[in-house]
């Protein structure tokens, strides 16, 4: 199976702009989670989508939003970019069995966002 | 509130020495705990989960409910173990959301 893919891999934006990142999960995985990774803060959970619905949300401002499509592909949007939004944004997919439970999260390579 | 604490941001040990990466958690329910690892220029990946009770790449981790800890151990470190290690907790009463620690960077010196 192909792994989780994220596009673009690198992005440079200026303050005030908005950005959309894309994540294609492993085939058959309906859960997609987004994370922000920085050297200072480590891995910070943004949100999780499951079957096109946001199931969990981290403590990020409303400028960060996401959505999931019927084919499980997900997008993350950040509006009014700030310098502090510079980070590696990771997407992870997992297969959620019927009845719930946990399965391993498979991570993508990330999108490196630089805000100038 | 659920929390995962990894007290060491950086841990440096010599090759062949024992390694212990600490992970403490705060959770009132019955936890599921995991260790994820990120090698240089590679994707973050699952190393092991406490339910499996297995040894992966020589690493083991035992869940200690009394001390609320899930430390990762390896008796003899190898240079290829150098990586970033994250401890994570699955919160059953938070819709299975994973709660992550801040991570520990492990450096194995030759």
PDB file of N, CA, C and O in Angstrom, chain A residues 3-4 35 37 40 42-43 45 48 55-57 99-102 104-105 107-109, chain B residues 9 32 34 36 38 43-46 49 84 86 90 94-98 100-102:
ATOM      1  N   UNK A   3       1.975   4.888   1.115  1.00  0.00           N
ATOM      2  CA  UNK A   3       1.910   5.527   2.421  1.00  0.00           C
ATOM      3  C   UNK A   3       1.118   6.807   2.375  1.00  0.00           C
ATOM      4  O   UNK A   3       0.561   7.194   1.351  1.00  0.00           O
ATOM      5  N   UNK A   4       1.066   7.486   3.491  1.00  0.00           N
ATOM      6  CA  UNK A   4       0.392   8.773   3.588  1.00  0.00           C
ATOM      7  C   UNK A   4       1.197   9.803   2.789  1.00  0.00           C
ATOM      8  O   UNK A   4       2.417   9.871   2.925  1.00  0.00           O
ATOM      9  N   UNK A  35      -1.107  17.410  12.942  1.00  0.00           N
ATOM     10  CA  UNK A  35      -0.249  17.837  14.028  1.00  0.00           C
ATOM     11  C   UNK A  35       0.656  18.975  13.559  1.00  0.00           C
ATOM     12  O   UNK A  35       1.034  19.038  12.389  1.00  0.00           O
ATOM     13  N   UNK A  37       4.399  20.355  14.386  1.00  0.00           N
ATOM     14  CA  UNK A  37       5.643  19.968  15.052  1.00  0.00           C
ATOM     15  C   UNK A  37       6.649  21.106  14.982  1.00  0.00           C
ATOM     16  O   UNK A  37       6.994  21.589  13.897  1.00  0.00           O
ATOM     17  N   UNK A  40      10.509  23.718  19.619  1.00  0.00           N
ATOM     18  CA  UNK A  40      10.240  24.161  20.984  1.00  0.00           C
ATOM     19  C   UNK A  40       9.058  23.483  21.637  1.00  0.00           C
ATOM     20  O   UNK A  40       9.077  23.175  22.820  1.00  0.00           O
ATOM     21  N   UNK A  42       7.401  20.621  20.341  1.00  0.00           N
ATOM     22  CA  UNK A  42       7.213  19.207  20.038  1.00  0.00           C
ATOM     23  C   UNK A  42       6.023  18.999  19.127  1.00  0.00           C
ATOM     24  O   UNK A  42       5.760  19.793  18.229  1.00  0.00           O
ATOM     25  N   UNK A  43       5.274  17.933  19.416  1.00  0.00           N
ATOM     26  CA  UNK A  43       4.134  17.544  18.593  1.00  0.00           C
ATOM     27  C   UNK A  43       2.854  18.061  19.232  1.00  0.00           C
ATOM     28  O   UNK A  43       2.526  17.691  20.343  1.00  0.00           O
ATOM     29  N   UNK A  45      -1.259  18.444  18.788  1.00  0.00           N
ATOM     30  CA  UNK A  45      -2.417  17.938  18.067  1.00  0.00           C
ATOM     31  C   UNK A  45      -3.319  19.082  17.622  1.00  0.00           C
ATOM     32  O   UNK A  45      -3.670  19.965  18.422  1.00  0.00           O
ATOM     33  N   UNK A  48      -8.684  15.926  14.442  1.00  0.00           N
ATOM     34  CA  UNK A  48      -8.838  14.632  13.798  1.00  0.00           C
ATOM     35  C   UNK A  48     -10.166  14.588  13.079  1.00  0.00           C
ATOM     36  O   UNK A  48     -11.183  15.059  13.592  1.00  0.00           O
ATOM     37  N   UNK A  55     -13.725  14.841  14.776  1.00  0.00           N
ATOM     38  CA  UNK A  55     -14.012  14.034  15.960  1.00  0.00           C
ATOM     39  C   UNK A  55     -13.308  14.578  17.196  1.00  0.00           C
ATOM     40  O   UNK A  55     -13.798  14.457  18.304  1.00  0.00           O
ATOM     41  N   UNK A  56     -12.124  15.134  17.004  1.00  0.00           N
ATOM     42  CA  UNK A  56     -11.362  15.697  18.107  1.00  0.00           C
ATOM     43  C   UNK A  56     -10.713  16.992  17.660  1.00  0.00           C
ATOM     44  O   UNK A  56     -10.409  17.161  16.470  1.00  0.00           O
ATOM     45  N   UNK A  57     -10.464  17.868  18.620  1.00  0.00           N
ATOM     46  CA  UNK A  57      -9.850  19.149  18.293  1.00  0.00           C
ATOM     47  C   UNK A  57      -8.889  19.523  19.388  1.00  0.00           C
ATOM     48  O   UNK A  57      -9.176  19.378  20.582  1.00  0.00           O
ATOM     49  N   UNK A  99     -16.764  -0.465  15.752  1.00  0.00           N
ATOM     50  CA  UNK A  99     -16.847  -0.584  17.203  1.00  0.00           C
ATOM     51  C   UNK A  99     -15.782   0.223  17.916  1.00  0.00           C
ATOM     52  O   UNK A  99     -15.730   0.248  19.140  1.00  0.00           O
ATOM     53  N   UNK A 100     -14.935   0.901  17.152  1.00  0.00           N
ATOM     54  CA  UNK A 100     -13.933   1.763  17.763  1.00  0.00           C
ATOM     55  C   UNK A 100     -12.645   1.027  18.060  1.00  0.00           C
ATOM     56  O   UNK A 100     -12.369  -0.025  17.524  1.00  0.00           O
ATOM     57  N   UNK A 101     -11.875   1.572  18.925  1.00  0.00           N
ATOM     58  CA  UNK A 101     -10.588   0.974  19.245  1.00  0.00           C
ATOM     59  C   UNK A 101      -9.465   1.757  18.606  1.00  0.00           C
ATOM     60  O   UNK A 101      -9.686   2.712  17.872  1.00  0.00           O
ATOM     61  N   UNK A 102      -8.294   1.343  18.883  1.00  0.00           N
ATOM     62  CA  UNK A 102      -7.140   2.089  18.397  1.00  0.00           C
ATOM     63  C   UNK A 102      -6.306   1.251  17.459  1.00  0.00           C
ATOM     64  O   UNK A 102      -6.058   0.082  17.694  1.00  0.00           O
ATOM     65  N   UNK A 104      -2.638   1.784  14.963  1.00  0.00           N
ATOM     66  CA  UNK A 104      -1.445   2.593  14.750  1.00  0.00           C
ATOM     67  C   UNK A 104      -1.716   3.766  13.815  1.00  0.00           C
ATOM     68  O   UNK A 104      -2.437   3.638  12.828  1.00  0.00           O
ATOM     69  N   UNK A 105      -1.126   4.892  14.133  1.00  0.00           N
ATOM     70  CA  UNK A 105      -1.179   6.046  13.239  1.00  0.00           C
ATOM     71  C   UNK A 105       0.016   5.991  12.299  1.00  0.00           C
ATOM     72  O   UNK A 105       1.153   5.790  12.730  1.00  0.00           O
ATOM     73  N   UNK A 107       2.188   8.116   9.678  1.00  0.00           N
ATOM     74  CA  UNK A 107       2.446   9.523   9.431  1.00  0.00           C
ATOM     75  C   UNK A 107       2.940   9.785   8.015  1.00  0.00           C
ATOM     76  O   UNK A 107       3.640   8.969   7.419  1.00  0.00           O
ATOM     77  N   UNK A 108       2.604  10.950   7.540  1.00  0.00           N
ATOM     78  CA  UNK A 108       3.143  11.436   6.282  1.00  0.00           C
ATOM     79  C   UNK A 108       4.480  12.114   6.502  1.00  0.00           C
ATOM     80  O   UNK A 108       4.932  12.250   7.644  1.00  0.00           O
ATOM     81  N   UNK A 109       5.110  12.568   5.427  1.00  0.00           N
ATOM     82  CA  UNK A 109       6.427  13.204   5.533  1.00  0.00           C
ATOM     83  C   UNK A 109       6.347  14.636   6.057  1.00  0.00           C
ATOM     84  O   UNK A 109       7.354  15.203   6.470  1.00  0.00           O
TER      85      UNK A 109
ATOM     86  N   UNK B   9      14.360  16.594  27.681  1.00  0.00           N
ATOM     87  CA  UNK B   9      14.289  17.013  26.274  1.00  0.00           C
ATOM     88  C   UNK B   9      15.390  16.334  25.489  1.00  0.00           C
ATOM     89  O   UNK B   9      15.245  16.038  24.308  1.00  0.00           O
ATOM     90  N   UNK B  32      -4.036   3.505  27.611  1.00  0.00           N
ATOM     91  CA  UNK B  32      -3.279   2.763  26.608  1.00  0.00           C
ATOM     92  C   UNK B  32      -2.091   3.651  26.260  1.00  0.00           C
ATOM     93  O   UNK B  32      -2.281   4.830  25.956  1.00  0.00           O
ATOM     94  N   UNK B  34       1.799   4.330  24.316  1.00  0.00           N
ATOM     95  CA  UNK B  34       2.571   4.035  23.108  1.00  0.00           C
ATOM     96  C   UNK B  34       3.888   4.799  23.126  1.00  0.00           C
ATOM     97  O   UNK B  34       3.999   5.860  23.735  1.00  0.00           O
ATOM     98  N   UNK B  36       6.367   6.304  20.101  1.00  0.00           N
ATOM     99  CA  UNK B  36       6.613   6.552  18.693  1.00  0.00           C
ATOM    100  C   UNK B  36       8.040   7.064  18.557  1.00  0.00           C
ATOM    101  O   UNK B  36       8.567   7.714  19.461  1.00  0.00           O
ATOM    102  N   UNK B  38      11.020   8.868  15.768  1.00  0.00           N
ATOM    103  CA  UNK B  38      11.289   9.568  14.506  1.00  0.00           C
ATOM    104  C   UNK B  38      12.789   9.615  14.296  1.00  0.00           C
ATOM    105  O   UNK B  38      13.492  10.374  14.980  1.00  0.00           O
ATOM    106  N   UNK B  43       9.948   9.276   8.706  1.00  0.00           N
ATOM    107  CA  UNK B  43       8.634   9.608   9.246  1.00  0.00           C
ATOM    108  C   UNK B  43       8.498   9.119  10.684  1.00  0.00           C
ATOM    109  O   UNK B  43       9.128   8.141  11.092  1.00  0.00           O
ATOM    110  N   UNK B  44       7.652   9.800  11.400  1.00  0.00           N
ATOM    111  CA  UNK B  44       7.300   9.363  12.734  1.00  0.00           C
ATOM    112  C   UNK B  44       6.599   8.009  12.609  1.00  0.00           C
ATOM    113  O   UNK B  44       5.741   7.821  11.752  1.00  0.00           O
ATOM    114  N   UNK B  45       6.978   7.065  13.463  1.00  0.00           N
ATOM    115  CA  UNK B  45       6.404   5.730  13.358  1.00  0.00           C
ATOM    116  C   UNK B  45       6.245   5.110  14.737  1.00  0.00           C
ATOM    117  O   UNK B  45       6.958   5.449  15.671  1.00  0.00           O
ATOM    118  N   UNK B  46       5.298   4.171  14.818  1.00  0.00           N
ATOM    119  CA  UNK B  46       5.050   3.490  16.073  1.00  0.00           C
ATOM    120  C   UNK B  46       6.223   2.567  16.410  1.00  0.00           C
ATOM    121  O   UNK B  46       6.685   1.799  15.563  1.00  0.00           O
ATOM    122  N   UNK B  49       3.608  -0.534  21.740  1.00  0.00           N
ATOM    123  CA  UNK B  49       2.449  -0.179  22.550  1.00  0.00           C
ATOM    124  C   UNK B  49       2.390  -1.144  23.726  1.00  0.00           C
ATOM    125  O   UNK B  49       2.790  -2.298  23.604  1.00  0.00           O
ATOM    126  N   UNK B  84      14.319  10.873  17.788  1.00  0.00           N
ATOM    127  CA  UNK B  84      13.397  11.586  18.665  1.00  0.00           C
ATOM    128  C   UNK B  84      12.336  10.584  19.095  1.00  0.00           C
ATOM    129  O   UNK B  84      11.759   9.880  18.239  1.00  0.00           O
ATOM    130  N   UNK B  86       8.733   9.861  21.214  1.00  0.00           N
ATOM    131  CA  UNK B  86       7.540  10.456  21.786  1.00  0.00           C
ATOM    132  C   UNK B  86       6.718   9.392  22.509  1.00  0.00           C
ATOM    133  O   UNK B  86       6.482   8.300  21.981  1.00  0.00           O
ATOM    134  N   UNK B  90      -3.564   7.066  24.924  1.00  0.00           N
ATOM    135  CA  UNK B  90      -4.885   7.097  24.292  1.00  0.00           C
ATOM    136  C   UNK B  90      -5.919   7.271  25.375  1.00  0.00           C
ATOM    137  O   UNK B  90      -5.982   6.480  26.311  1.00  0.00           O
ATOM    138  N   UNK B  94     -11.913  10.520  25.748  1.00  0.00           N
ATOM    139  CA  UNK B  94     -11.778  11.696  24.881  1.00  0.00           C
ATOM    140  C   UNK B  94     -11.821  11.258  23.440  1.00  0.00           C
ATOM    141  O   UNK B  94     -11.050  11.718  22.608  1.00  0.00           O
ATOM    142  N   UNK B  95     -12.722  10.340  23.161  1.00  0.00           N
ATOM    143  CA  UNK B  95     -12.905   9.892  21.787  1.00  0.00           C
ATOM    144  C   UNK B  95     -11.627   9.336  21.172  1.00  0.00           C
ATOM    145  O   UNK B  95     -11.358   9.557  19.999  1.00  0.00           O
ATOM    146  N   UNK B  96     -10.868   8.654  21.969  1.00  0.00           N
ATOM    147  CA  UNK B  96      -9.661   7.970  21.512  1.00  0.00           C
ATOM    148  C   UNK B  96      -8.551   8.908  21.062  1.00  0.00           C
ATOM    149  O   UNK B  96      -7.627   8.487  20.388  1.00  0.00           O
ATOM    150  N   UNK B  97      -8.648  10.171  21.423  1.00  0.00           N
ATOM    151  CA  UNK B  97      -7.592  11.100  21.023  1.00  0.00           C
ATOM    152  C   UNK B  97      -6.271  10.703  21.673  1.00  0.00           C
ATOM    153  O   UNK B  97      -6.231  10.289  22.825  1.00  0.00           O
ATOM    154  N   UNK B  98      -5.193  10.820  20.915  1.00  0.00           N
ATOM    155  CA  UNK B  98      -3.865  10.568  21.455  1.00  0.00           C
ATOM    156  C   UNK B  98      -3.346  11.828  22.126  1.00  0.00           C
ATOM    157  O   UNK B  98      -3.378  12.911  21.547  1.00  0.00           O
ATOM    158  N   UNK B 100       0.015  13.544  23.539  1.00  0.00           N
ATOM    159  CA  UNK B 100       1.432  13.349  23.270  1.00  0.00           C
ATOM    160  C   UNK B 100       2.315  14.046  24.301  1.00  0.00           C
ATOM    161  O   UNK B 100       1.992  15.134  24.782  1.00  0.00           O
ATOM    162  N   UNK B 101       3.452  13.410  24.586  1.00  0.00           N
ATOM    163  CA  UNK B 101       4.484  14.073  25.358  1.00  0.00           C
ATOM    164  C   UNK B 101       5.284  14.991  24.450  1.00  0.00           C
ATOM    165  O   UNK B 101       5.104  14.983  23.225  1.00  0.00           O
ATOM    166  N   UNK B 102       6.164  15.776  25.051  1.00  0.00           N
ATOM    167  CA  UNK B 102       6.946  16.761  24.298  1.00  0.00           C
ATOM    168  C   UNK B 102       8.089  16.140  23.517  1.00  0.00           C
ATOM    169  O   UNK B 102       8.685  16.789  22.659  1.00  0.00           O
TER     170      UNK B 102
END
